[in-house]
Structures are given as C-alpha cells and as structure tokens.
PDB file of N, CA and C in Angstrom:
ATOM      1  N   UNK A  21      97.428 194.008 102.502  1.00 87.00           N
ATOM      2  CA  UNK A  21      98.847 193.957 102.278  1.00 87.00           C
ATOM      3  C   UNK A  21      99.328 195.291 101.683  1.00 87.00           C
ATOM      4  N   UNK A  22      98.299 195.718 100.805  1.00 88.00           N
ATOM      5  CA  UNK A  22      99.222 197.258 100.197  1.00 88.00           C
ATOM      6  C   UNK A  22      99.020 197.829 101.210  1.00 88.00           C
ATOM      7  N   UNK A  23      98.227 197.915 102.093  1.00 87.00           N
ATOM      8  CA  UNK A  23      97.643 199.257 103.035  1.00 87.00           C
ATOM      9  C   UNK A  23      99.046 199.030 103.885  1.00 87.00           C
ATOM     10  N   UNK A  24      99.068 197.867 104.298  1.00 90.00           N
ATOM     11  CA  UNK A  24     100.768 197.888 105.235  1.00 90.00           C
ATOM     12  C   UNK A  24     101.918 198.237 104.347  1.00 90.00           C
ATOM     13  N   UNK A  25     102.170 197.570 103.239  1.00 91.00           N
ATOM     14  CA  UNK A  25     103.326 198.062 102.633  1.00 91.00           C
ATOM     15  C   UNK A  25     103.794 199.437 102.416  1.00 91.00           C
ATOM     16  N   UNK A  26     102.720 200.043 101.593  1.00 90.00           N
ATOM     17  CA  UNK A  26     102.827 201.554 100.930  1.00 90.00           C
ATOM     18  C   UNK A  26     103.616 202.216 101.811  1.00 90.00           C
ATOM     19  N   UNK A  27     102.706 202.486 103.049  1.00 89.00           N
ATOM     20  CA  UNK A  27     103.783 203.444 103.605  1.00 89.00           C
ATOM     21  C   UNK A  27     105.522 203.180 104.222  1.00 89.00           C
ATOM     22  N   UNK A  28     106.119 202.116 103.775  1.00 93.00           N
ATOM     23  CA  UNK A  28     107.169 202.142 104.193  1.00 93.00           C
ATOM     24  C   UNK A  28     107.861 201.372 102.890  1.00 93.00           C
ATOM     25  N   UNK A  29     107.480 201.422 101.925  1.00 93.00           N
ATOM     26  CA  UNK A  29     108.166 201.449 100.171  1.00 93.00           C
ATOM     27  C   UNK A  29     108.042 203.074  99.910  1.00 93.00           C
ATOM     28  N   UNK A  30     109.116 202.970  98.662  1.00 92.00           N
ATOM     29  CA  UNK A  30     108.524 204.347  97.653  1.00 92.00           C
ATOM     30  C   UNK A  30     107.526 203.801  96.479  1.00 92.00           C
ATOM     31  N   UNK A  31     107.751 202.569  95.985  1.00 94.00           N
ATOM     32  CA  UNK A  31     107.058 202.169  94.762  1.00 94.00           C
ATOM     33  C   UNK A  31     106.668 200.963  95.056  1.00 94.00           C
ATOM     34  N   UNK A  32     104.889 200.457  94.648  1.00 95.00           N
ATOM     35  CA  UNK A  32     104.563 199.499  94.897  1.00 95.00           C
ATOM     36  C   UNK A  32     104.068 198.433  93.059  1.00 95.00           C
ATOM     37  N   UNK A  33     104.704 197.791  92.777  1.00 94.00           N
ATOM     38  CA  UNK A  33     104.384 197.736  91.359  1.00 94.00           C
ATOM     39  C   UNK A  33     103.589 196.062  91.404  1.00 94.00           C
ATOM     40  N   UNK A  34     102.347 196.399  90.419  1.00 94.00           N
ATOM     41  CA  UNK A  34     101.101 195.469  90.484  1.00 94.00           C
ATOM     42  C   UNK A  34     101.447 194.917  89.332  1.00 94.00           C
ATOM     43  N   UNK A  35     101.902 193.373  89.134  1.00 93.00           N
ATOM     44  CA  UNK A  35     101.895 192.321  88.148  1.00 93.00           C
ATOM     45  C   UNK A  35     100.699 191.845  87.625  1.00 93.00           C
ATOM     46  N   UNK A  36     100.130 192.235  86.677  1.00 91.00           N
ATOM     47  CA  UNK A  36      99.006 191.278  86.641  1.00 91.00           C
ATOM     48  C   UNK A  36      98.871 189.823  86.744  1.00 91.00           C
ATOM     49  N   UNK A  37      98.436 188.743  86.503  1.00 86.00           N
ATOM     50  CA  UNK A  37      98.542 187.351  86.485  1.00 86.00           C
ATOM     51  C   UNK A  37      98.312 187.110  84.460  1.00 86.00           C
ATOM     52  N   UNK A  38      98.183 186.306  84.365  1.00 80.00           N
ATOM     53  CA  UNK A  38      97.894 185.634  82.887  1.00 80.00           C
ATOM     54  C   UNK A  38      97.534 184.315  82.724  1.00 80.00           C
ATOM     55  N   UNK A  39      97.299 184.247  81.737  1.00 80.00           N
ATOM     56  CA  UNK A  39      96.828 182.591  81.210  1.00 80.00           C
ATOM     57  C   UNK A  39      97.541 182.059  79.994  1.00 80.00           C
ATOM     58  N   UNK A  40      98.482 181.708  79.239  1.00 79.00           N
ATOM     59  CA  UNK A  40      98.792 181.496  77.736  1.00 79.00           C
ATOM     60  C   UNK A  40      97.330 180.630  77.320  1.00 79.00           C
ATOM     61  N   UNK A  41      96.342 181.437  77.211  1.00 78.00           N
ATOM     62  CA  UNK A  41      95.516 180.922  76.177  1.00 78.00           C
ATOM     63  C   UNK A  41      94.391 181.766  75.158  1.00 78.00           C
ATOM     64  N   UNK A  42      95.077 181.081  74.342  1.00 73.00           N
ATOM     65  CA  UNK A  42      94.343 182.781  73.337  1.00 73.00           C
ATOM     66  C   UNK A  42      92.777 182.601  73.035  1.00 73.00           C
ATOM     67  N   UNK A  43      92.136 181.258  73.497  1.00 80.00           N
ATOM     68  CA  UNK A  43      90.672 181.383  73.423  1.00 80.00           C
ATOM     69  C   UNK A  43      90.159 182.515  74.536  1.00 80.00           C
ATOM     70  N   UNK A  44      89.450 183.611  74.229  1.00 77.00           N
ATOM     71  CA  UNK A  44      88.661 184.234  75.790  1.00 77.00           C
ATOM     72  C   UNK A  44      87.406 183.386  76.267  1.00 77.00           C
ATOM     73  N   UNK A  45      87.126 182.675  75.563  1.00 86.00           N
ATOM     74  CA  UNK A  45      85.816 182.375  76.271  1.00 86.00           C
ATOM     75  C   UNK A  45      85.946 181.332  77.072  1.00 86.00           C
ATOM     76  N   UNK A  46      87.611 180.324  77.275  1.00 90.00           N
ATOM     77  CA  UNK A  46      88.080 179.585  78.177  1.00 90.00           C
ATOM     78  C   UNK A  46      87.678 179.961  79.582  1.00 90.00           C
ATOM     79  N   UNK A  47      87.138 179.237  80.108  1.00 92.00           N
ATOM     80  CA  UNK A  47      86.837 179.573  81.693  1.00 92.00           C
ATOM     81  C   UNK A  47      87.948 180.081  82.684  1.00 92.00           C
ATOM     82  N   UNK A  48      89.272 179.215  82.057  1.00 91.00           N
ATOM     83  CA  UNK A  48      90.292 179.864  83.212  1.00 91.00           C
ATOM     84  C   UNK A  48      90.482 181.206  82.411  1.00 91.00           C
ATOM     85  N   UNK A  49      90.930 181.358  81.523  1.00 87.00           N
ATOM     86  CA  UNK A  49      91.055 182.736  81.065  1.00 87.00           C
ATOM     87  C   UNK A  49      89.676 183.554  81.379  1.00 87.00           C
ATOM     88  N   UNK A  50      89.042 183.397  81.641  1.00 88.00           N
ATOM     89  CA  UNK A  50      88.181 184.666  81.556  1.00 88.00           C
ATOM     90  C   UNK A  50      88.086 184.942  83.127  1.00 88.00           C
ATOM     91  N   UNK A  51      88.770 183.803  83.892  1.00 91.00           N
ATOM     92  CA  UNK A  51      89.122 183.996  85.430  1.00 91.00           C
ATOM     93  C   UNK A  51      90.109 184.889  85.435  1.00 91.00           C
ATOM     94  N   UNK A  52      91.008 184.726  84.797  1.00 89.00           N
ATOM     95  CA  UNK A  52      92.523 185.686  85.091  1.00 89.00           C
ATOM     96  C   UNK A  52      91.816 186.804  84.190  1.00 89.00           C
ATOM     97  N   UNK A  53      91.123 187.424  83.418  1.00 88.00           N
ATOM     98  CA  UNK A  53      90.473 188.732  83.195  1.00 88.00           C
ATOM     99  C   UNK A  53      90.341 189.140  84.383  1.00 88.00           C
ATOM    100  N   UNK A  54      89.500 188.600  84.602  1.00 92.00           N
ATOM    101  CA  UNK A  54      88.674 189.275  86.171  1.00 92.00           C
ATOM    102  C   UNK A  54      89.510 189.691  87.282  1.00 92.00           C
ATOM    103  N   UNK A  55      90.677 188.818  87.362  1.00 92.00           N
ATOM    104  CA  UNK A  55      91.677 189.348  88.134  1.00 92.00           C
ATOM    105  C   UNK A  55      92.548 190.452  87.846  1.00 92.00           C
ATOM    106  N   UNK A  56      92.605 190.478  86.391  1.00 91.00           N
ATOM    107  CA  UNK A  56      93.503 191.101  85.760  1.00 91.00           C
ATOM    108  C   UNK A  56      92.765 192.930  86.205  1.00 91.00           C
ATOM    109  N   UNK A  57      91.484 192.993  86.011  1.00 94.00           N
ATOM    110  CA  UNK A  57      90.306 193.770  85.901  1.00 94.00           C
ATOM    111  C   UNK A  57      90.615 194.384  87.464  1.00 94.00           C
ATOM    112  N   UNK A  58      90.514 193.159  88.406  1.00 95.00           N
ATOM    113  CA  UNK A  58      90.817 193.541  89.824  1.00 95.00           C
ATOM    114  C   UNK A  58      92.378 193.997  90.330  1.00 95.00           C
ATOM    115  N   UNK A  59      93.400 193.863  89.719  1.00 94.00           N
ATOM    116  CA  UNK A  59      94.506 194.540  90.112  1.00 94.00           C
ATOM    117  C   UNK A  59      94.557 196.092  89.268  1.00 94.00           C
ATOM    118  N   UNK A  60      94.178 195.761  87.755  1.00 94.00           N
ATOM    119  CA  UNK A  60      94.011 197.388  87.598  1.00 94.00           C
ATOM    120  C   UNK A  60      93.328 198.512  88.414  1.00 94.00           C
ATOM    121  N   UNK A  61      92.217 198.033  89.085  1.00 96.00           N
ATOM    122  CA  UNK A  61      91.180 198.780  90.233  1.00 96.00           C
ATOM    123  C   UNK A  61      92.538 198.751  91.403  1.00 96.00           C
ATOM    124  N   UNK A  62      92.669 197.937  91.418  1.00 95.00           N
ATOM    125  CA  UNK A  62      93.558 198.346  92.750  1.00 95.00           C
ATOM    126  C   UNK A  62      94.807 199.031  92.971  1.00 95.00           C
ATOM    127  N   UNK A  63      95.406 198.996  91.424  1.00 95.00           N
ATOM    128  CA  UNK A  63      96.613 200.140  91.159  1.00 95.00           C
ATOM    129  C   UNK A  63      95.776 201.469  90.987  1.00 95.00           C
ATOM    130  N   UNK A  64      94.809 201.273  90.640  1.00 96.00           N
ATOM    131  CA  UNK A  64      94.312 203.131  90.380  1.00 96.00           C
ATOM    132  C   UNK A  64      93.825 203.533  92.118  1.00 96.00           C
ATOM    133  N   UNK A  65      93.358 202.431  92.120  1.00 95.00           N
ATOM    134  CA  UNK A  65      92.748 203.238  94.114  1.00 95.00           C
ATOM    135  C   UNK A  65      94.091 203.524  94.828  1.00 95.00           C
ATOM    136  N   UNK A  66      94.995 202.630  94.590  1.00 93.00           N
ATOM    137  CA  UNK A  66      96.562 202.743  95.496  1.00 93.00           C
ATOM    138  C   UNK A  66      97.599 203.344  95.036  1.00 93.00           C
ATOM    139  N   UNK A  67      97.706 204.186  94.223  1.00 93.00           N
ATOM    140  CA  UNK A  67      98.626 204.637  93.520  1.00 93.00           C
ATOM    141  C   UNK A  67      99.924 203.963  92.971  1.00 93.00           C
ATOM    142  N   UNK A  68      99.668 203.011  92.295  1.00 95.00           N
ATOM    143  CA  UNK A  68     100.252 201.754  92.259  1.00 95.00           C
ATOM    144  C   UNK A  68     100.581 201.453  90.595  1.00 95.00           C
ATOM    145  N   UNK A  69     101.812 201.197  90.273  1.00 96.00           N
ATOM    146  CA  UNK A  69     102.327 201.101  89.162  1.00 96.00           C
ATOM    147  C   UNK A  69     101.887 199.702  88.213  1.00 96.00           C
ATOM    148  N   UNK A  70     100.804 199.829  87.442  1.00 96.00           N
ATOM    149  CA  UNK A  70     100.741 198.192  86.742  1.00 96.00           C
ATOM    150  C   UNK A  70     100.967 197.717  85.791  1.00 96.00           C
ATOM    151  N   UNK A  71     101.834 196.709  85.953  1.00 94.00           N
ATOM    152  CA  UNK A  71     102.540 196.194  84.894  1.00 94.00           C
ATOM    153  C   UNK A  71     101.916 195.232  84.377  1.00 94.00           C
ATOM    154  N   UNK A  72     101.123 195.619  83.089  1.00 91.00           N
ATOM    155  CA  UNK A  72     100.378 194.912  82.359  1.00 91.00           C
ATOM    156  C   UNK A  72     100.641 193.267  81.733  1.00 91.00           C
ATOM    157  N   UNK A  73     100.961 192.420  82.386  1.00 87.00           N
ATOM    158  CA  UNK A  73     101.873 190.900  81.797  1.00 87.00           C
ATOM    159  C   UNK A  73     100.641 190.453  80.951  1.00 87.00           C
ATOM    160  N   UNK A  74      99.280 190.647  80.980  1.00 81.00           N
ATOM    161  CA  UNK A  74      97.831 190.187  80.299  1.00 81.00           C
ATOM    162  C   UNK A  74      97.638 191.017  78.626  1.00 81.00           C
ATOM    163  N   UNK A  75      98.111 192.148  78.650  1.00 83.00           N
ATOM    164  CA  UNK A  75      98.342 193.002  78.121  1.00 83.00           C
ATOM    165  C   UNK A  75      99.529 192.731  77.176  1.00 83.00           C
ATOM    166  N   UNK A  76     100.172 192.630  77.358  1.00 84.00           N
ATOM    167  CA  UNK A  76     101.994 192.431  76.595  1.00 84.00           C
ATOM    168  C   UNK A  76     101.362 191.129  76.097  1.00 84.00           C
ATOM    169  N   UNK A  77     101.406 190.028  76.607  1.00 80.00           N
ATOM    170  CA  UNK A  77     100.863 188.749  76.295  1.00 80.00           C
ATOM    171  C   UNK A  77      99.390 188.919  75.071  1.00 80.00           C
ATOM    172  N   UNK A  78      98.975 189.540  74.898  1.00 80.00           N
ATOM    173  CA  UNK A  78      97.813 189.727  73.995  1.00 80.00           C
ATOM    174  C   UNK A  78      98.493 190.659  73.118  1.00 80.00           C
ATOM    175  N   UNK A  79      98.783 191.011  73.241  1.00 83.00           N
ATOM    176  CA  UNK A  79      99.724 191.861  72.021  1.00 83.00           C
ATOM    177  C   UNK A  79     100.885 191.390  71.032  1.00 83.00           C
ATOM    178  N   UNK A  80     101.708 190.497  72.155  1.00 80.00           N
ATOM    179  CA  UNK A  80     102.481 189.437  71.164  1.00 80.00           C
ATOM    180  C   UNK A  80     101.953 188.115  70.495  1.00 80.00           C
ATOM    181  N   UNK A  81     100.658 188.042  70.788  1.00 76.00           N
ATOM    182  CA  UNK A  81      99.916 186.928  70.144  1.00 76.00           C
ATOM    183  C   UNK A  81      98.924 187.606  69.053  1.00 76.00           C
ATOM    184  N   UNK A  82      99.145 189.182  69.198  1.00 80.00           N
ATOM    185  CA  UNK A  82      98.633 189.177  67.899  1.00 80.00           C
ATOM    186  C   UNK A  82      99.491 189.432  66.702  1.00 80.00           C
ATOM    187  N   UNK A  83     100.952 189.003  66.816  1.00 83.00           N
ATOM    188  CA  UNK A  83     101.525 188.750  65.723  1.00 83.00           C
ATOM    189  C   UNK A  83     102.437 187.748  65.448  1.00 83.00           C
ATOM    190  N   UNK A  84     101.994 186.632  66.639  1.00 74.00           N
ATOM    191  CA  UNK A  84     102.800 185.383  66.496  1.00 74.00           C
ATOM    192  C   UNK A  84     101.913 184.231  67.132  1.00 74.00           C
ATOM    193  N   UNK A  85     102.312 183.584  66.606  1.00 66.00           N
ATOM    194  CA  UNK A  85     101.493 182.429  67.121  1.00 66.00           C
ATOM    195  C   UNK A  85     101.859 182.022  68.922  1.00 66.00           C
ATOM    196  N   UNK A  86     100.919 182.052  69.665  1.00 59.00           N
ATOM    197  CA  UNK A  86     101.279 181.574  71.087  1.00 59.00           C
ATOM    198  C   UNK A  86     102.432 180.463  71.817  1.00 59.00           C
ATOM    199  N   UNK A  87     102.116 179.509  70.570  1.00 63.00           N
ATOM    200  CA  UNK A  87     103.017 178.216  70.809  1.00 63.00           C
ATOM    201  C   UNK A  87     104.598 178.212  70.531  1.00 63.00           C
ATOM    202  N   UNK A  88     104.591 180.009  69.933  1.00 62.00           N
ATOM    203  CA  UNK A  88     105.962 180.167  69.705  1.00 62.00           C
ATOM    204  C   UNK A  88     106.946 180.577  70.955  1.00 62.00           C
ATOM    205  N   UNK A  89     105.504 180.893  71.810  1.00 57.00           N
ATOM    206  CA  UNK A  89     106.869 181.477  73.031  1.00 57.00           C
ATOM    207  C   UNK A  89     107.785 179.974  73.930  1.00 57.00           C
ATOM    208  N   UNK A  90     107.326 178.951  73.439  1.00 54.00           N
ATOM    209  CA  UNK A  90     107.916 178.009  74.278  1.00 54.00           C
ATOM    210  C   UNK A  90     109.132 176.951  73.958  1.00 54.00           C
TER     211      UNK A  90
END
C-alpha cells in the first residue's frame, strides 16, 4: 500500500496503533509494541512521518492515572 501511495501523495503519515493498558507484560500490549516497533521500521525505510499515538499515550500515563482519560 505505501509502495502505491507514495508516489502520488506529498506526505504519507504512519499512526501507530495502541493499547490503554499500562501493564507491558499484558499479551495484547506487548502485541501492539511489536506493531508499534513495525510501523516505526516502516516510516524510516519509506520516508514516512510517525506519529507516535504509543508514545504520547505512555507519556501521559506517566503523570496521570490511565483511567483518567475516560
């Protein structure tokens, strides 16, 4: 899908996925790592903008409790 897109966008921007769960050793979370792991590889091979949502999300849970975003 990027290989078709790219050339007929100017900007292709990579969402990561997430989990709201602040255990890592949760099985689904440590699934959406791996994905998370696999779109960063694929914004650096594609020149591809990534917008860290796994990232932001771990950062606001380290100064609020998770259950606050809802």
């Amino acid at each position: 899908m990027l290989h078709k897109t790219k050339p007929v966008v100017q900007v292709i921007l990579l969402l990561t996925p997430y989990y709201m769960e602040p255990n890592s050793t949760d099985s689904m979370r440590a699934r959406m790592d791996d994905y998370c792991a696999i779109f960063r590889q694929l914004a650096e091979k594609n020149g591809c903008i990534l917008m860290d949502f796994k990232d932001l999300y771990e950062r606001f849970v380290s100064i609020r409790h998770f259950s606050s975003i809802v």
